[in-house]
Amino acid sequence: MALDLWLVYAAACVGLSLTPGPSGLLALTHGVLYGLRRSAATIVGGALGFVLVVAVSMAGLGALLAASTTAFTVGKWIGAAYLVYLGVRTWLAPSPYVRLGAGQDLPEVSARKLFFQGFLCASTNPKVIIFFAAFLPQFMNPASPFLPQFMVMALTFAAIEVLYEFVVAGSAHTFAPWLSKARVGRWFNRITGTTFIGIGSALAVVNRS
């Protein structure tokens, strides 16, 4: 992947990570309930789950490309449209809500259990798989081998997501009450939704050239 394309991909991954979703809210909640150190297991599990999702999505895209180059191009257009649709849905979504609890009232939870909670949260959400199937073709080169592209895309997103979730979990006691405010949460959704609409629109224009 060329450096300029990778920079665009990395920026898009940052926007994706900042969008409210199950994994980010799980890291936020575990940060509040268990603290940053124990939440690390949740975050690592989620990162591995996302790597699995990227692998599944790219395998399907590889089969699509093998079947028809035209179908692959159509898939890219559909993907750009889906990004715009997701942006609109995020913009209109209600404010994120995180239930704050008292850590001392919770039963002891093993790191293994937290790990699998993070892994399952990231890997079993069908909307995540659909999103990556729409998102990844915008940055793939059909003429290049898939394995190196997979490694770059999967590891880039996993690294950004891990960094983001560590920040969220580490600042959970301050961040969660602020995000749970209706007005702040609405603006957060609008900013991230507008980001996705912009990315989808820009990719649709680039595809025409």
CSV table of N, CA and C in Angstrom, one decimal, residues 39-115:
chain,number,residue,atom,x,y,z
A,39,SER,N,-8.9,-3.7,32.4
A,39,SER,CA,-9.5,-3.6,31.1
A,39,SER,C,-8.6,-3.9,29.9
A,40,ALA,N,-7.3,-4.0,30.1
A,40,ALA,CA,-6.4,-4.3,29.1
A,40,ALA,C,-6.8,-5.6,28.4
A,41,ALA,N,-7.2,-6.6,29.2
A,41,ALA,CA,-7.6,-7.9,28.6
A,41,ALA,C,-8.8,-7.7,27.7
A,42,THR,N,-9.8,-6.9,28.1
A,42,THR,CA,-10.9,-6.6,27.2
A,42,THR,C,-10.4,-6.0,25.9
A,43,ILE,N,-9.5,-5.0,26.0
A,43,ILE,CA,-9.0,-4.3,24.8
A,43,ILE,C,-8.3,-5.2,23.8
A,44,VAL,N,-7.4,-6.1,24.4
A,44,VAL,CA,-6.6,-7.0,23.5
A,44,VAL,C,-7.6,-8.0,22.9
A,45,GLY,N,-8.5,-8.5,23.6
A,45,GLY,CA,-9.5,-9.4,23.0
A,45,GLY,C,-10.3,-8.8,21.9
A,46,GLY,N,-10.7,-7.5,22.1
A,46,GLY,CA,-11.4,-6.8,21.0
A,46,GLY,C,-10.5,-6.6,19.8
A,47,ALA,N,-9.2,-6.3,20.0
A,47,ALA,CA,-8.3,-6.1,18.8
A,47,ALA,C,-8.2,-7.4,18.0
A,48,LEU,N,-8.1,-8.5,18.7
A,48,LEU,CA,-8.0,-9.8,18.0
A,48,LEU,C,-9.3,-10.1,17.2
A,49,GLY,N,-10.4,-9.7,17.9
A,49,GLY,CA,-11.7,-9.9,17.2
A,49,GLY,C,-11.8,-9.1,15.9
A,50,PHE,N,-11.3,-7.9,16.0
A,50,PHE,CA,-11.3,-7.0,14.8
A,50,PHE,C,-10.4,-7.6,13.7
A,51,VAL,N,-9.3,-8.1,14.1
A,51,VAL,CA,-8.4,-8.8,13.1
A,51,VAL,C,-9.1,-9.9,12.4
A,52,LEU,N,-9.9,-10.7,13.1
A,52,LEU,CA,-10.6,-11.8,12.6
A,52,LEU,C,-11.7,-11.3,11.6
A,53,VAL,N,-12.4,-10.2,12.0
A,53,VAL,CA,-13.4,-9.6,11.1
A,53,VAL,C,-12.8,-9.1,9.8
A,54,VAL,N,-11.6,-8.4,9.9
A,54,VAL,CA,-10.9,-8.0,8.7
A,54,VAL,C,-10.6,-9.2,7.8
A,55,ALA,N,-10.1,-10.3,8.4
A,55,ALA,CA,-9.7,-11.5,7.6
A,55,ALA,C,-11.0,-12.0,6.9
A,56,VAL,N,-12.1,-12.1,7.6
A,56,VAL,CA,-13.3,-12.7,7.0
A,56,VAL,C,-13.8,-11.8,5.9
A,57,SER,N,-13.7,-10.5,6.1
A,57,SER,CA,-14.2,-9.5,5.1
A,57,SER,C,-13.3,-9.5,3.9
A,58,MET,N,-12.0,-9.6,4.0
A,58,MET,CA,-11.1,-9.6,2.9
A,58,MET,C,-11.2,-10.9,2.1
A,59,ALA,N,-11.4,-12.0,2.8
A,59,ALA,CA,-11.6,-13.3,2.1
A,59,ALA,C,-12.8,-13.2,1.2
A,60,GLY,N,-13.9,-12.7,1.7
A,60,GLY,CA,-15.1,-12.5,0.9
A,60,GLY,C,-14.8,-11.6,-0.3
A,61,LEU,N,-14.1,-10.5,-0.1
A,61,LEU,CA,-13.8,-9.6,-1.2
A,61,LEU,C,-12.9,-10.3,-2.2
A,62,GLY,N,-11.9,-11.1,-1.8
A,62,GLY,CA,-11.1,-11.8,-2.7
A,62,GLY,C,-11.9,-12.8,-3.6
A,63,ALA,N,-12.9,-13.4,-3.0
A,63,ALA,CA,-13.7,-14.3,-3.8
A,63,ALA,C,-14.5,-13.5,-4.8
A,64,LEU,N,-15.0,-12.3,-4.4
A,64,LEU,CA,-15.7,-11.5,-5.3
A,64,LEU,C,-14.9,-11.0,-6.4
A,65,LEU,N,-13.7,-10.6,-6.2
A,65,LEU,CA,-12.8,-10.2,-7.2
A,65,LEU,C,-12.4,-11.3,-8.2
A,66,ALA,N,-12.2,-12.5,-7.6
A,66,ALA,CA,-12.0,-13.7,-8.5
A,66,ALA,C,-13.1,-14.0,-9.4
A,67,ALA,N,-14.3,-13.7,-8.9
A,67,ALA,CA,-15.5,-14.0,-9.7
A,67,ALA,C,-15.7,-12.9,-10.8
A,68,SER,N,-15.5,-11.7,-10.5
A,68,SER,CA,-15.8,-10.6,-11.5
A,68,SER,C,-15.2,-9.3,-11.0
A,69,THR,N,-14.3,-8.7,-11.9
A,69,THR,CA,-13.8,-7.4,-11.6
A,69,THR,C,-14.9,-6.3,-11.6
A,70,THR,N,-15.9,-6.5,-12.5
A,70,THR,CA,-17.0,-5.6,-12.5
A,70,THR,C,-17.8,-5.6,-11.2
A,71,ALA,N,-18.0,-6.8,-10.7
A,71,ALA,CA,-18.7,-7.0,-9.4
A,71,ALA,C,-17.9,-6.3,-8.3
A,72,PHE,N,-16.6,-6.4,-8.3
A,72,PHE,CA,-15.8,-5.8,-7.3
A,72,PHE,C,-15.9,-4.3,-7.4
A,73,THR,N,-16.0,-3.7,-8.6
A,73,THR,CA,-16.1,-2.3,-8.7
A,73,THR,C,-17.5,-1.8,-8.2
A,74,VAL,N,-18.5,-2.6,-8.6
A,74,VAL,CA,-19.9,-2.3,-8.1
A,74,VAL,C,-19.9,-2.3,-6.6
A,75,GLY,N,-19.2,-3.3,-6.0
A,75,GLY,CA,-19.1,-3.4,-4.5
A,75,GLY,C,-18.5,-2.2,-3.9
A,76,LYS,N,-17.5,-1.6,-4.6
A,76,LYS,CA,-16.9,-0.4,-4.1
A,76,LYS,C,-17.9,0.7,-4.0
A,77,TRP,N,-18.7,0.8,-5.1
A,77,TRP,CA,-19.7,1.9,-5.1
A,77,TRP,C,-20.7,1.7,-4.0
A,78,ILE,N,-21.2,0.4,-3.8
A,78,ILE,CA,-22.1,0.1,-2.8
A,78,ILE,C,-21.5,0.4,-1.4
A,79,GLY,N,-20.2,0.1,-1.3
A,79,GLY,CA,-19.5,0.4,0.0
A,79,GLY,C,-19.5,1.9,0.3
A,80,ALA,N,-19.2,2.7,-0.7
A,80,ALA,CA,-19.2,4.2,-0.5
A,80,ALA,C,-20.6,4.7,-0.1
A,81,ALA,N,-21.6,4.1,-0.7
A,81,ALA,CA,-23.0,4.5,-0.3
A,81,ALA,C,-23.3,4.1,1.1
A,82,TYR,N,-22.8,2.9,1.5
A,82,TYR,CA,-23.0,2.4,2.8
A,82,TYR,C,-22.4,3.3,3.9
A,83,LEU,N,-21.2,3.8,3.6
A,83,LEU,CA,-20.5,4.7,4.5
A,83,LEU,C,-21.3,6.0,4.7
A,84,VAL,N,-21.9,6.5,3.6
A,84,VAL,CA,-22.8,7.6,3.8
A,84,VAL,C,-24.0,7.3,4.6
A,85,TYR,N,-24.6,6.1,4.3
A,85,TYR,CA,-25.8,5.7,5.1
A,85,TYR,C,-25.4,5.5,6.6
A,86,LEU,N,-24.3,4.9,6.9
A,86,LEU,CA,-23.9,4.8,8.3
A,86,LEU,C,-23.7,6.1,8.9
A,87,GLY,N,-23.1,7.1,8.2
A,87,GLY,CA,-22.9,8.4,8.7
A,87,GLY,C,-24.3,9.1,9.1
A,88,VAL,N,-25.3,8.9,8.2
A,88,VAL,CA,-26.6,9.5,8.5
A,88,VAL,C,-27.2,8.8,9.7
A,89,ARG,N,-27.1,7.5,9.8
A,89,ARG,CA,-27.6,6.8,11.0
A,89,ARG,C,-26.9,7.2,12.3
A,90,THR,N,-25.6,7.4,12.2
A,90,THR,CA,-24.9,7.8,13.4
A,90,THR,C,-25.3,9.2,13.8
A,91,TRP,N,-25.4,10.1,12.8
A,91,TRP,CA,-25.8,11.5,13.0
A,91,TRP,C,-27.2,11.6,13.7
A,92,LEU,N,-28.1,10.7,13.4
A,92,LEU,CA,-29.4,10.7,13.9
A,92,LEU,C,-29.6,9.9,15.2
A,93,ALA,N,-28.6,9.1,15.5
A,93,ALA,CA,-28.7,8.2,16.7
A,93,ALA,C,-28.8,8.9,18.0
A,94,PRO,N,-29.5,8.3,19.0
A,94,PRO,CA,-29.6,8.9,20.3
A,94,PRO,C,-28.3,9.0,21.0
A,95,SER,N,-28.2,9.7,22.0
A,95,SER,CA,-26.9,9.9,22.8
A,95,SER,C,-26.4,8.6,23.3
A,96,PRO,N,-25.1,8.3,23.3
A,96,PRO,CA,-24.6,7.1,23.9
A,96,PRO,C,-24.9,7.1,25.4
A,97,TYR,N,-25.2,5.9,26.0
A,97,TYR,CA,-25.4,5.8,27.4
A,97,TYR,C,-24.6,4.7,28.0
A,98,VAL,N,-23.9,5.0,29.1
A,98,VAL,CA,-23.1,4.1,29.8
A,98,VAL,C,-23.5,4.0,31.2
A,99,ARG,N,-23.9,2.8,31.7
A,99,ARG,CA,-24.3,2.7,33.1
A,99,ARG,C,-23.1,2.7,34.0
A,100,LEU,N,-23.0,3.6,34.9
A,100,LEU,CA,-21.9,3.7,35.8
A,100,LEU,C,-22.2,2.9,37.1
A,101,GLY,N,-21.2,2.1,37.5
A,101,GLY,CA,-21.4,1.2,38.6
A,101,GLY,C,-20.3,1.4,39.6
A,102,ALA,N,-20.4,0.8,40.8
A,102,ALA,CA,-19.4,0.8,41.8
A,102,ALA,C,-18.6,-0.5,41.8
A,103,GLY,N,-17.3,-0.3,41.5
A,103,GLY,CA,-16.5,-1.5,41.3
A,103,GLY,C,-16.5,-2.4,42.5
A,104,GLN,N,-16.6,-1.9,43.7
A,104,GLN,CA,-16.5,-2.7,44.9
A,104,GLN,C,-17.7,-3.6,45.1
A,105,ASP,N,-18.8,-3.3,44.3
A,105,ASP,CA,-20.0,-4.2,44.4
A,105,ASP,C,-20.0,-5.3,43.4
A,106,LEU,N,-19.0,-5.4,42.6
A,106,LEU,CA,-19.0,-6.3,41.5
A,106,LEU,C,-18.2,-7.6,41.9
A,107,PRO,N,-18.7,-8.8,41.4
A,107,PRO,CA,-17.9,-10.0,41.6
A,107,PRO,C,-16.6,-10.0,40.9
A,108,GLU,N,-15.6,-10.8,41.4
A,108,GLU,CA,-14.3,-10.9,40.8
A,108,GLU,C,-14.5,-11.4,39.4
A,109,VAL,N,-13.8,-10.8,38.4
A,109,VAL,CA,-13.9,-11.3,37.0
A,109,VAL,C,-12.5,-11.6,36.5
A,110,SER,N,-12.3,-12.7,35.9
A,110,SER,CA,-10.9,-13.1,35.5
A,110,SER,C,-10.6,-12.4,34.2
A,111,ALA,N,-9.2,-12.3,34.0
A,111,ALA,CA,-8.8,-11.6,32.8
A,111,ALA,C,-9.2,-12.4,31.5
A,112,ARG,N,-9.3,-13.7,31.7
A,112,ARG,CA,-9.7,-14.6,30.5
A,112,ARG,C,-11.2,-14.2,30.1
A,113,LYS,N,-12.0,-14.0,31.1
A,113,LYS,CA,-13.4,-13.7,30.8
A,113,LYS,C,-13.5,-12.3,30.2
A,114,LEU,N,-12.8,-11.3,30.7
A,114,LEU,CA,-12.8,-10.0,30.1
A,114,LEU,C,-12.2,-10.1,28.7
A,115,PHE,N,-11.2,-10.9,28.4
A,115,PHE,CA,-10.6,-11.1,27.1
A,115,PHE,C,-11.7,-11.6,26.1
